[in-house]
PDB file of C-alpha atoms in Angstrom:
ATOM      1  CA  MET A  47      -0.054  -0.189   0.152  1.00  0.00           C
ATOM      2  CA  ILE A  48       3.020   2.435   1.018  1.00  0.00           C
ATOM      3  CA  LYS A  49       4.656   1.773  -2.353  1.00  0.00           C
ATOM      4  CA  LYS A  50       1.594   2.570  -4.165  1.00  0.00           C
ATOM      5  CA  ALA A  51       0.916   5.614  -2.466  1.00  0.00           C
ATOM      6  CA  TRP A  52       4.308   6.733  -3.543  1.00  0.00           C
ATOM      7  CA  PHE A  53       3.610   5.777  -6.890  1.00  0.00           C
ATOM      8  CA  GLU A  54       0.459   7.816  -7.081  1.00  0.00           C
ATOM      9  CA  LEU A  55       1.862  10.687  -5.567  1.00  0.00           C
ATOM     10  CA  ILE A  56       4.978  10.771  -8.022  1.00  0.00           C
ATOM     11  CA  LEU A  57       1.970  10.603 -10.973  1.00  0.00           C
ATOM     12  CA  SER A  58       0.044  13.444  -9.004  1.00  0.00           C
ATOM     13  CA  PHE A  59       3.318  15.844  -8.992  1.00  0.00           C
ATOM     14  CA  LEU A  60       4.219  15.229 -12.499  1.00  0.00           C
ATOM     15  CA  GLY A  61       0.854  16.057 -13.647  1.00  0.00           C
ATOM     16  CA  ILE A  62       0.131  19.003 -11.730  1.00  0.00           C
ATOM     17  CA  LEU A  63       3.639  19.992 -12.955  1.00  0.00           C
ATOM     18  CA  LEU A  64       1.975  19.954 -16.546  1.00  0.00           C
ATOM     19  CA  LEU A  65      -1.025  21.483 -15.343  1.00  0.00           C
ATOM     20  CA  PHE A  66       1.179  24.358 -14.186  1.00  0.00           C
ATOM     21  CA  PHE A  67       3.011  24.736 -17.466  1.00  0.00           C
ATOM     22  CA  ILE A  68      -0.479  25.111 -19.465  1.00  0.00           C
ATOM     23  CA  ALA A  69      -2.557  27.166 -16.618  1.00  0.00           C
ATOM     24  CA  ALA A  70       0.404  29.744 -15.713  1.00  0.00           C
ATOM     25  CA  PRO A  71       1.087  31.271 -19.080  1.00  0.00           C
ATOM     26  CA  VAL A  72      -3.053  31.862 -19.703  1.00  0.00           C
ATOM     27  CA  ALA A  73      -3.353  32.926 -16.134  1.00  0.00           C
ATOM     28  CA  LYS A  74      -0.703  35.538 -16.394  1.00  0.00           C
ATOM     29  CA  LEU A  75      -1.924  36.868 -19.802  1.00  0.00           C
ATOM     30  CA  ILE A  76      -5.618  36.908 -18.447  1.00  0.00           C
ATOM     31  CA  PHE A  77      -5.161  38.536 -15.315  1.00  0.00           C
ATOM     32  CA  GLY A  78      -2.328  40.598 -16.135  1.00  0.00           C
ATOM     33  CA  VAL A  79      -3.951  43.129 -18.174  1.00  0.00           C
ATOM     34  CA  GLU A  80      -6.256  45.592 -16.390  1.00  0.00           C
ATOM     35  CA  PRO A  81      -9.909  44.786 -16.718  1.00  0.00           C
ATOM     36  CA  GLN A  82     -10.460  48.798 -18.369  1.00  0.00           C
ATOM     37  CA  VAL A  83      -8.055  48.311 -20.826  1.00  0.00           C
ATOM     38  CA  LEU A  84      -9.909  44.756 -21.864  1.00  0.00           C
ATOM     39  CA  ILE A  85     -12.775  46.968 -22.007  1.00  0.00           C
ATOM     40  CA  ASP A  86     -11.133  49.892 -24.082  1.00  0.00           C
ATOM     41  CA  THR A  87      -9.576  47.264 -26.171  1.00  0.00           C
ATOM     42  CA  VAL A  88     -12.556  44.979 -27.105  1.00  0.00           C
ATOM     43  CA  LYS A  89     -14.305  48.545 -27.993  1.00  0.00           C
ATOM     44  CA  GLU A  90     -12.218  48.804 -31.044  1.00  0.00           C
ATOM     45  CA  GLU A  91     -13.582  48.252 -34.201  1.00  0.00           C
ATOM     46  CA  GLU A  92      -9.949  46.501 -35.863  1.00  0.00           C
ATOM     47  CA  VAL A  93     -10.177  44.199 -32.600  1.00  0.00           C
ATOM     48  CA  TYR A  94     -14.087  42.794 -32.380  1.00  0.00           C
ATOM     49  CA  SER A  95     -13.864  42.516 -36.439  1.00  0.00           C
ATOM     50  CA  SER A  96     -10.903  40.422 -36.318  1.00  0.00           C
ATOM     51  CA  ILE A  97     -12.416  37.896 -33.403  1.00  0.00           C
ATOM     52  CA  LEU A  98     -15.524  37.915 -35.485  1.00  0.00           C
ATOM     53  CA  LEU A  99     -13.630  37.046 -38.434  1.00  0.00           C
ATOM     54  CA  THR A 100     -11.766  34.414 -37.022  1.00  0.00           C
ATOM     55  CA  PHE A 101     -14.352  32.615 -35.521  1.00  0.00           C
ATOM     56  CA  SER A 102     -16.771  32.719 -38.736  1.00  0.00           C
ATOM     57  CA  ALA A 103     -14.037  31.555 -40.733  1.00  0.00           C
ATOM     58  CA  SER A 104     -13.026  28.608 -38.760  1.00  0.00           C
ATOM     59  CA  LEU A 105     -16.944  27.843 -38.487  1.00  0.00           C
ATOM     60  CA  VAL A 106     -17.028  27.815 -42.187  1.00  0.00           C
ATOM     61  CA  ALA A 107     -14.067  26.038 -42.765  1.00  0.00           C
ATOM     62  CA  THR A 108     -15.771  23.297 -40.125  1.00  0.00           C
ATOM     63  CA  LEU A 109     -18.579  22.981 -41.976  1.00  0.00           C
ATOM     64  CA  ILE A 110     -17.619  22.429 -45.214  1.00  0.00           C
ATOM     65  CA  SER A 111     -15.008  19.856 -43.675  1.00  0.00           C
ATOM     66  CA  ILE A 112     -18.452  18.257 -42.244  1.00  0.00           C
ATOM     67  CA  LEU A 113     -19.646  17.896 -45.506  1.00  0.00           C
ATOM     68  CA  LEU A 114     -16.537  16.360 -46.980  1.00  0.00           C
ATOM     69  CA  GLY A 115     -15.023  14.809 -44.437  1.00  0.00           C
ATOM     70  CA  VAL A 116     -17.572  12.692 -42.724  1.00  0.00           C
ATOM     71  CA  PRO A 117     -18.037  10.452 -45.858  1.00  0.00           C
ATOM     72  CA  LEU A 118     -14.601   9.889 -46.284  1.00  0.00           C
ATOM     73  CA  ALA A 119     -14.235   9.080 -42.466  1.00  0.00           C
ATOM     74  CA  TYR A 120     -17.030   6.033 -42.908  1.00  0.00           C
ATOM     75  CA  LEU A 121     -15.282   4.932 -46.335  1.00  0.00           C
ATOM     76  CA  LEU A 122     -12.160   4.720 -44.226  1.00  0.00           C
ATOM     77  CA  ALA A 123     -13.802   3.023 -41.359  1.00  0.00           C
ATOM     78  CA  ARG A 124     -15.789   0.652 -43.730  1.00  0.00           C
ATOM     79  CA  LYS A 125     -14.143  -0.545 -46.560  1.00  0.00           C
ATOM     80  CA  ASP A 126     -10.794  -1.839 -47.529  1.00  0.00           C
ATOM     81  CA  PHE A 127      -9.366  -0.667 -50.924  1.00  0.00           C
ATOM     82  CA  PHE A 128      -6.137  -0.451 -52.633  1.00  0.00           C
ATOM     83  CA  GLY A 129      -4.156   3.009 -51.539  1.00  0.00           C
ATOM     84  CA  LYS A 130      -5.882   3.203 -47.991  1.00  0.00           C
ATOM     85  CA  SER A 131      -2.912   3.069 -45.817  1.00  0.00           C
ATOM     86  CA  PHE A 132      -1.624   6.190 -48.331  1.00  0.00           C
ATOM     87  CA  VAL A 133      -5.400   8.040 -47.936  1.00  0.00           C
ATOM     88  CA  GLU A 134      -5.114   7.857 -44.110  1.00  0.00           C
ATOM     89  CA  SER A 135      -1.284   9.048 -44.171  1.00  0.00           C
ATOM     90  CA  LEU A 136      -2.281  11.812 -46.800  1.00  0.00           C
ATOM     91  CA  ILE A 137      -4.956  13.095 -44.307  1.00  0.00           C
ATOM     92  CA  ASP A 138      -2.443  13.433 -41.654  1.00  0.00           C
ATOM     93  CA  ILE A 139       0.021  15.474 -43.516  1.00  0.00           C
ATOM     94  CA  PRO A 140      -1.173  19.249 -42.882  1.00  0.00           C
ATOM     95  CA  VAL A 141      -0.511  18.267 -38.925  1.00  0.00           C
ATOM     96  CA  ILE A 142       3.051  16.949 -39.824  1.00  0.00           C
ATOM     97  CA  ILE A 143       4.544  20.006 -42.495  1.00  0.00           C
ATOM     98  CA  PRO A 144       4.741  23.559 -41.120  1.00  0.00           C
ATOM     99  CA  HIS A 145       2.150  25.538 -41.206  1.00  0.00           C
ATOM    100  CA  THR A 146       4.017  28.477 -43.374  1.00  0.00           C
ATOM    101  CA  ALA A 147       5.059  25.699 -45.839  1.00  0.00           C
ATOM    102  CA  ALA A 148       1.308  24.631 -45.732  1.00  0.00           C
ATOM    103  CA  GLY A 149       0.362  28.589 -46.630  1.00  0.00           C
ATOM    104  CA  ILE A 150       2.960  28.676 -49.496  1.00  0.00           C
ATOM    105  CA  ALA A 151       1.543  25.349 -50.819  1.00  0.00           C
ATOM    106  CA  LEU A 152      -1.870  26.843 -50.848  1.00  0.00           C
ATOM    107  CA  LEU A 153      -0.617  29.957 -52.361  1.00  0.00           C
ATOM    108  CA  THR A 154       0.398  27.481 -55.308  1.00  0.00           C
ATOM    109  CA  VAL A 155      -2.895  26.141 -56.088  1.00  0.00           C
ATOM    110  CA  PHE A 156      -5.207  28.910 -54.890  1.00  0.00           C
ATOM    111  CA  GLY A 157      -3.292  32.073 -55.818  1.00  0.00           C
ATOM    112  CA  HIS A 158      -4.473  34.323 -58.820  1.00  0.00           C
ATOM    113  CA  ARG A 159      -1.938  32.706 -61.326  1.00  0.00           C
ATOM    114  CA  PHE A 160      -2.609  29.078 -60.312  1.00  0.00           C
ATOM    115  CA  PHE A 161      -5.322  26.550 -61.551  1.00  0.00           C
ATOM    116  CA  LEU A 162      -7.506  26.565 -58.563  1.00  0.00           C
ATOM    117  CA  GLY A 163      -7.306  30.442 -58.078  1.00  0.00           C
ATOM    118  CA  ARG A 164      -8.180  31.063 -62.005  1.00  0.00           C
ATOM    119  CA  PHE A 165     -10.808  28.454 -61.916  1.00  0.00           C
ATOM    120  CA  PHE A 166     -12.778  29.649 -59.063  1.00  0.00           C
ATOM    121  CA  SER A 167     -12.362  33.652 -60.177  1.00  0.00           C
ATOM    122  CA  ILE A 168     -14.375  32.730 -62.798  1.00  0.00           C
ATOM    123  CA  PHE A 169     -17.286  32.720 -60.033  1.00  0.00           C
ATOM    124  CA  GLY A 170     -15.986  35.858 -58.751  1.00  0.00           C
ATOM    125  CA  ILE A 171     -14.363  34.183 -55.822  1.00  0.00           C
ATOM    126  CA  GLU A 172     -10.685  35.134 -54.505  1.00  0.00           C
ATOM    127  CA  PHE A 173      -8.447  33.775 -52.053  1.00  0.00           C
ATOM    128  CA  VAL A 174      -5.584  35.910 -51.851  1.00  0.00           C
ATOM    129  CA  GLY A 175      -5.979  38.355 -49.027  1.00  0.00           C
ATOM    130  CA  GLU A 176     -10.068  37.401 -48.895  1.00  0.00           C
ATOM    131  CA  PHE A 177     -12.387  35.562 -46.481  1.00  0.00           C
ATOM    132  CA  ALA A 178     -12.139  32.354 -48.406  1.00  0.00           C
ATOM    133  CA  GLY A 179      -8.576  32.458 -48.303  1.00  0.00           C
ATOM    134  CA  ILE A 180      -8.915  32.188 -44.642  1.00  0.00           C
ATOM    135  CA  VAL A 181     -11.594  29.863 -44.823  1.00  0.00           C
ATOM    136  CA  VAL A 182      -9.137  27.448 -46.934  1.00  0.00           C
ATOM    137  CA  ALA A 183      -5.962  27.988 -44.690  1.00  0.00           C
ATOM    138  CA  MET A 184      -7.689  26.690 -41.458  1.00  0.00           C
ATOM    139  CA  MET A 185      -9.777  23.965 -43.383  1.00  0.00           C
ATOM    140  CA  PHE A 186      -6.058  22.568 -44.464  1.00  0.00           C
ATOM    141  CA  VAL A 187      -4.296  22.600 -41.288  1.00  0.00           C
ATOM    142  CA  SER A 188      -7.439  21.249 -39.046  1.00  0.00           C
ATOM    143  CA  MET A 189      -9.388  19.057 -40.984  1.00  0.00           C
ATOM    144  CA  PRO A 190      -7.341  16.123 -39.861  1.00  0.00           C
ATOM    145  CA  PHE A 191      -9.034  16.723 -36.388  1.00  0.00           C
ATOM    146  CA  LEU A 192     -12.396  16.107 -37.584  1.00  0.00           C
ATOM    147  CA  VAL A 193     -11.577  13.182 -40.039  1.00  0.00           C
ATOM    148  CA  ASN A 194      -9.750  11.372 -37.622  1.00  0.00           C
ATOM    149  CA  GLU A 195     -12.199  11.546 -34.629  1.00  0.00           C
ATOM    150  CA  VAL A 196     -15.311  10.441 -36.798  1.00  0.00           C
ATOM    151  CA  LYS A 197     -13.254   7.570 -38.706  1.00  0.00           C
ATOM    152  CA  GLU A 198     -12.566   6.378 -34.947  1.00  0.00           C
ATOM    153  CA  GLY A 199     -16.430   6.852 -33.976  1.00  0.00           C
ATOM    154  CA  PHE A 200     -17.646   4.900 -36.999  1.00  0.00           C
ATOM    155  CA  ARG A 201     -15.226   2.320 -36.300  1.00  0.00           C
ATOM    156  CA  SER A 202     -16.450   2.156 -32.802  1.00  0.00           C
ATOM    157  CA  ILE A 203     -19.829   1.232 -33.571  1.00  0.00           C
ATOM    158  CA  ASP A 204     -21.098  -2.515 -34.192  1.00  0.00           C
ATOM    159  CA  VAL A 205     -21.410  -3.359 -38.128  1.00  0.00           C
ATOM    160  CA  LYS A 206     -24.071  -5.483 -36.781  1.00  0.00           C
ATOM    161  CA  LEU A 207     -26.157  -2.551 -36.335  1.00  0.00           C
ATOM    162  CA  GLU A 208     -26.061  -1.502 -39.854  1.00  0.00           C
ATOM    163  CA  LYS A 209     -26.660  -4.915 -41.092  1.00  0.00           C
ATOM    164  CA  VAL A 210     -29.634  -5.360 -39.335  1.00  0.00           C
ATOM    165  CA  ALA A 211     -31.152  -2.037 -40.894  1.00  0.00           C
ATOM    166  CA  ARG A 212     -30.213  -3.308 -44.148  1.00  0.00           C
ATOM    167  CA  SER A 213     -32.137  -6.588 -43.656  1.00  0.00           C
ATOM    168  CA  LEU A 214     -34.990  -4.773 -42.606  1.00  0.00           C
ATOM    169  CA  GLY A 215     -35.053  -2.953 -46.146  1.00  0.00           C
ATOM    170  CA  SER A 216     -33.161   0.135 -45.549  1.00  0.00           C
ATOM    171  CA  SER A 217     -31.234   1.272 -48.119  1.00  0.00           C
ATOM    172  CA  PRO A 218     -27.420   2.035 -47.443  1.00  0.00           C
ATOM    173  CA  ALA A 219     -28.213   5.736 -47.646  1.00  0.00           C
ATOM    174  CA  ARG A 220     -31.088   5.668 -44.892  1.00  0.00           C
ATOM    175  CA  THR A 221     -29.050   2.956 -42.822  1.00  0.00           C
ATOM    176  CA  PHE A 222     -26.174   5.722 -42.941  1.00  0.00           C
ATOM    177  CA  PHE A 223     -28.206   8.942 -41.721  1.00  0.00           C
ATOM    178  CA  ARG A 224     -30.518   6.947 -39.191  1.00  0.00           C
ATOM    179  CA  VAL A 225     -28.498   4.372 -37.771  1.00  0.00           C
ATOM    180  CA  SER A 226     -24.581   5.247 -38.571  1.00  0.00           C
ATOM    181  CA  LEU A 227     -24.609   8.850 -38.167  1.00  0.00           C
ATOM    182  CA  PRO A 228     -26.670   9.386 -34.841  1.00  0.00           C
ATOM    183  CA  LEU A 229     -24.752   6.595 -33.229  1.00  0.00           C
ATOM    184  CA  ASN A 230     -21.534   8.493 -34.021  1.00  0.00           C
ATOM    185  CA  PHE A 231     -22.837  12.132 -33.236  1.00  0.00           C
ATOM    186  CA  ASN A 232     -20.507  12.579 -30.364  1.00  0.00           C
ATOM    187  CA  HIS A 233     -17.420  11.779 -32.150  1.00  0.00           C
ATOM    188  CA  LEU A 234     -18.789  14.450 -34.566  1.00  0.00           C
ATOM    189  CA  ILE A 235     -19.015  16.761 -32.129  1.00  0.00           C
ATOM    190  CA  SER A 236     -15.811  16.325 -30.564  1.00  0.00           C
ATOM    191  CA  GLY A 237     -13.716  16.099 -33.561  1.00  0.00           C
ATOM    192  CA  SER A 238     -16.219  19.432 -34.785  1.00  0.00           C
ATOM    193  CA  LEU A 239     -15.015  21.069 -31.724  1.00  0.00           C
ATOM    194  CA  MET A 240     -11.240  20.077 -31.906  1.00  0.00           C
ATOM    195  CA  MET A 241     -11.164  21.194 -35.568  1.00  0.00           C
ATOM    196  CA  TRP A 242     -12.820  24.457 -35.232  1.00  0.00           C
ATOM    197  CA  ALA A 243     -10.743  25.411 -31.815  1.00  0.00           C
ATOM    198  CA  ARG A 244      -7.223  24.621 -34.080  1.00  0.00           C
ATOM    199  CA  GLY A 245      -9.098  26.547 -36.783  1.00  0.00           C
ATOM    200  CA  LEU A 246      -8.858  29.508 -34.486  1.00  0.00           C
ATOM    201  CA  SER A 247      -5.095  29.687 -33.328  1.00  0.00           C
ATOM    202  CA  GLU A 248      -4.043  29.142 -37.063  1.00  0.00           C
ATOM    203  CA  PHE A 249      -1.489  31.655 -37.940  1.00  0.00           C
ATOM    204  CA  GLY A 250       1.318  30.404 -40.115  1.00  0.00           C
ATOM    205  CA  ALA A 251      -0.779  29.448 -43.212  1.00  0.00           C
ATOM    206  CA  VAL A 252      -3.480  32.430 -42.653  1.00  0.00           C
ATOM    207  CA  ILE A 253      -0.716  34.927 -43.058  1.00  0.00           C
ATOM    208  CA  ILE A 254       0.879  33.842 -46.111  1.00  0.00           C
ATOM    209  CA  LEU A 255      -2.713  33.128 -48.036  1.00  0.00           C
ATOM    210  CA  ALA A 256      -4.791  35.938 -46.533  1.00  0.00           C
ATOM    211  CA  TYR A 257      -2.632  38.404 -44.865  1.00  0.00           C
ATOM    212  CA  HIS A 258      -5.623  40.907 -45.042  1.00  0.00           C
ATOM    213  CA  PRO A 259      -8.434  41.027 -43.731  1.00  0.00           C
ATOM    214  CA  MET A 260      -6.628  40.128 -40.158  1.00  0.00           C
ATOM    215  CA  THR A 261      -7.558  37.776 -38.077  1.00  0.00           C
ATOM    216  CA  ALA A 262      -6.847  37.651 -34.421  1.00  0.00           C
ATOM    217  CA  SER A 263      -3.851  35.973 -34.544  1.00  0.00           C
ATOM    218  CA  VAL A 264      -2.507  38.111 -37.369  1.00  0.00           C
ATOM    219  CA  LEU A 265      -3.715  41.165 -35.649  1.00  0.00           C
ATOM    220  CA  ILE A 266      -1.840  39.949 -32.383  1.00  0.00           C
ATOM    221  CA  TYR A 267       1.383  39.696 -34.542  1.00  0.00           C
ATOM    222  CA  GLU A 268       1.069  42.757 -36.074  1.00  0.00           C
ATOM    223  CA  ARG A 269       0.662  44.777 -32.711  1.00  0.00           C
ATOM    224  CA  PHE A 270       3.424  42.892 -31.231  1.00  0.00           C
ATOM    225  CA  THR A 271       5.849  43.488 -33.729  1.00  0.00           C
ATOM    226  CA  SER A 272       4.881  47.140 -34.078  1.00  0.00           C
ATOM    227  CA  PHE A 273       3.969  48.146 -30.350  1.00  0.00           C
ATOM    228  CA  GLY A 274       5.265  45.474 -28.297  1.00  0.00           C
ATOM    229  CA  LEU A 275       4.060  43.851 -25.728  1.00  0.00           C
ATOM    230  CA  LYS A 276       1.963  46.084 -23.890  1.00  0.00           C
ATOM    231  CA  TYR A 277      -0.421  46.646 -27.011  1.00  0.00           C
ATOM    232  CA  SER A 278      -0.844  43.060 -28.399  1.00  0.00           C
ATOM    233  CA  SER A 279      -1.173  41.605 -24.967  1.00  0.00           C
ATOM    234  CA  PRO A 280      -4.872  42.756 -24.417  1.00  0.00           C
ATOM    235  CA  VAL A 281      -5.884  41.292 -27.667  1.00  0.00           C
ATOM    236  CA  ALA A 282      -4.343  37.888 -27.048  1.00  0.00           C
ATOM    237  CA  ALA A 283      -6.117  37.965 -23.442  1.00  0.00           C
ATOM    238  CA  ILE A 284      -9.458  38.863 -25.317  1.00  0.00           C
ATOM    239  CA  MET A 285      -9.205  35.988 -27.453  1.00  0.00           C
ATOM    240  CA  VAL A 286      -8.098  33.614 -24.885  1.00  0.00           C
ATOM    241  CA  ILE A 287     -11.129  34.749 -22.762  1.00  0.00           C
ATOM    242  CA  THR A 288     -13.819  34.602 -25.471  1.00  0.00           C
ATOM    243  CA  SER A 289     -12.374  31.058 -26.900  1.00  0.00           C
ATOM    244  CA  LEU A 290     -12.254  29.485 -23.545  1.00  0.00           C
ATOM    245  CA  ILE A 291     -15.762  31.020 -22.903  1.00  0.00           C
ATOM    246  CA  VAL A 292     -17.071  29.447 -26.262  1.00  0.00           C
ATOM    247  CA  PHE A 293     -15.218  26.199 -25.763  1.00  0.00           C
ATOM    248  CA  ILE A 294     -16.398  25.440 -22.318  1.00  0.00           C
ATOM    249  CA  PHE A 295     -19.976  26.034 -23.044  1.00  0.00           C
ATOM    250  CA  LEU A 296     -19.951  23.873 -26.593  1.00  0.00           C
ATOM    251  CA  THR A 297     -18.032  20.944 -24.394  1.00  0.00           C
ATOM    252  CA  LEU A 298     -20.748  21.211 -21.661  1.00  0.00           C
ATOM    253  CA  ILE A 299     -23.023  20.732 -24.500  1.00  0.00           C
ATOM    254  CA  ASN A 300     -20.940  17.509 -26.114  1.00  0.00           C
ATOM    255  CA  ARG A 301     -20.973  16.138 -22.277  1.00  0.00           C
ATOM    256  CA  LYS A 302     -24.666  16.142 -22.273  1.00  0.00           C
ATOM    257  CA  ASN A 303     -25.029  14.895 -25.651  1.00  0.00           C
ATOM    258  CA  SER A 304     -22.730  12.067 -24.769  1.00  0.00           C
ATOM    259  CA  ILE A 305     -24.526  11.006 -21.783  1.00  0.00           C
ATOM    260  CA  GLU A 306     -27.723  10.965 -23.823  1.00  0.00           C
ATOM    261  CA  GLY A 307     -25.684   9.086 -26.390  1.00  0.00           C
ATOM    262  CA  ARG A 308     -24.739   6.295 -24.046  1.00  0.00           C
ATOM    263  CA  GLU A 309     -28.272   5.994 -22.772  1.00  0.00           C
ATOM    264  CA  LYS A 310     -29.569   5.350 -26.413  1.00  0.00           C
ATOM    265  CA  GLU A 311     -27.024   2.822 -27.167  1.00  0.00           C
ATOM    266  CA  ASN A 312     -28.003   0.762 -24.065  1.00  0.00           C
ATOM    267  CA  GLU A 313     -31.679   1.048 -24.694  1.00  0.00           C
ATOM    268  CA  LEU A 314     -30.348  -0.515 -28.657  1.00  0.00           C
ATOM    269  CA  ASP A 315     -28.586  -3.271 -26.531  1.00  0.00           C
TER     270      ASP A 315
END
């Protein structure tokens, strides 16, 4: 028992060190700025416009990725095909490469002189220095979080449930939307939250593909390089506080849905 107590004490101590490493900079950033300075900063049009732009761009990127990524995640979870390992590795590439390199790579495809840039310009959609460019950059670097989480969710669902639905006359599409997708809803929400949160923090790819209009991360960088820590800290603190509030709110909703989802699974069993 004594050895177990010492072991747990060591684990707790190491865990506390890591938590301190995370919490200390965040707490210092938030509480190190006077409340009145935060209020004055958030009233600046440039600040709240950049925050709204960041949240909306990341949301759009997440919604597009749900539309495109969920079908791919289902295929990867349910089907074996030639090149499957390559496809799964390809999905993870944005996580591996430096995000400034990702921005340059995107620029060589979505730039004014390149094929996708020229193609979308026919429909009046521009990427360099535009909202669409911010969405593309955020989507590229954060999409793996959504696809991988949803893929693991589909793998955790018992295939027998889908087979039962098919044996009762349900079509593949109806089975997907009425059985597979609802049972994977918790993983879909978790993956979406991770992708959305990762998109909010993106800097490298965004600053290369779309410097203006400025997202919150670009605005913080510009103020730091131009005016120093005094003028960049309030913006950073506002962004952290806003992100924490929204993220905690969405996490609570996801936790509620997870409990309801487990209750439904128990009913099916």
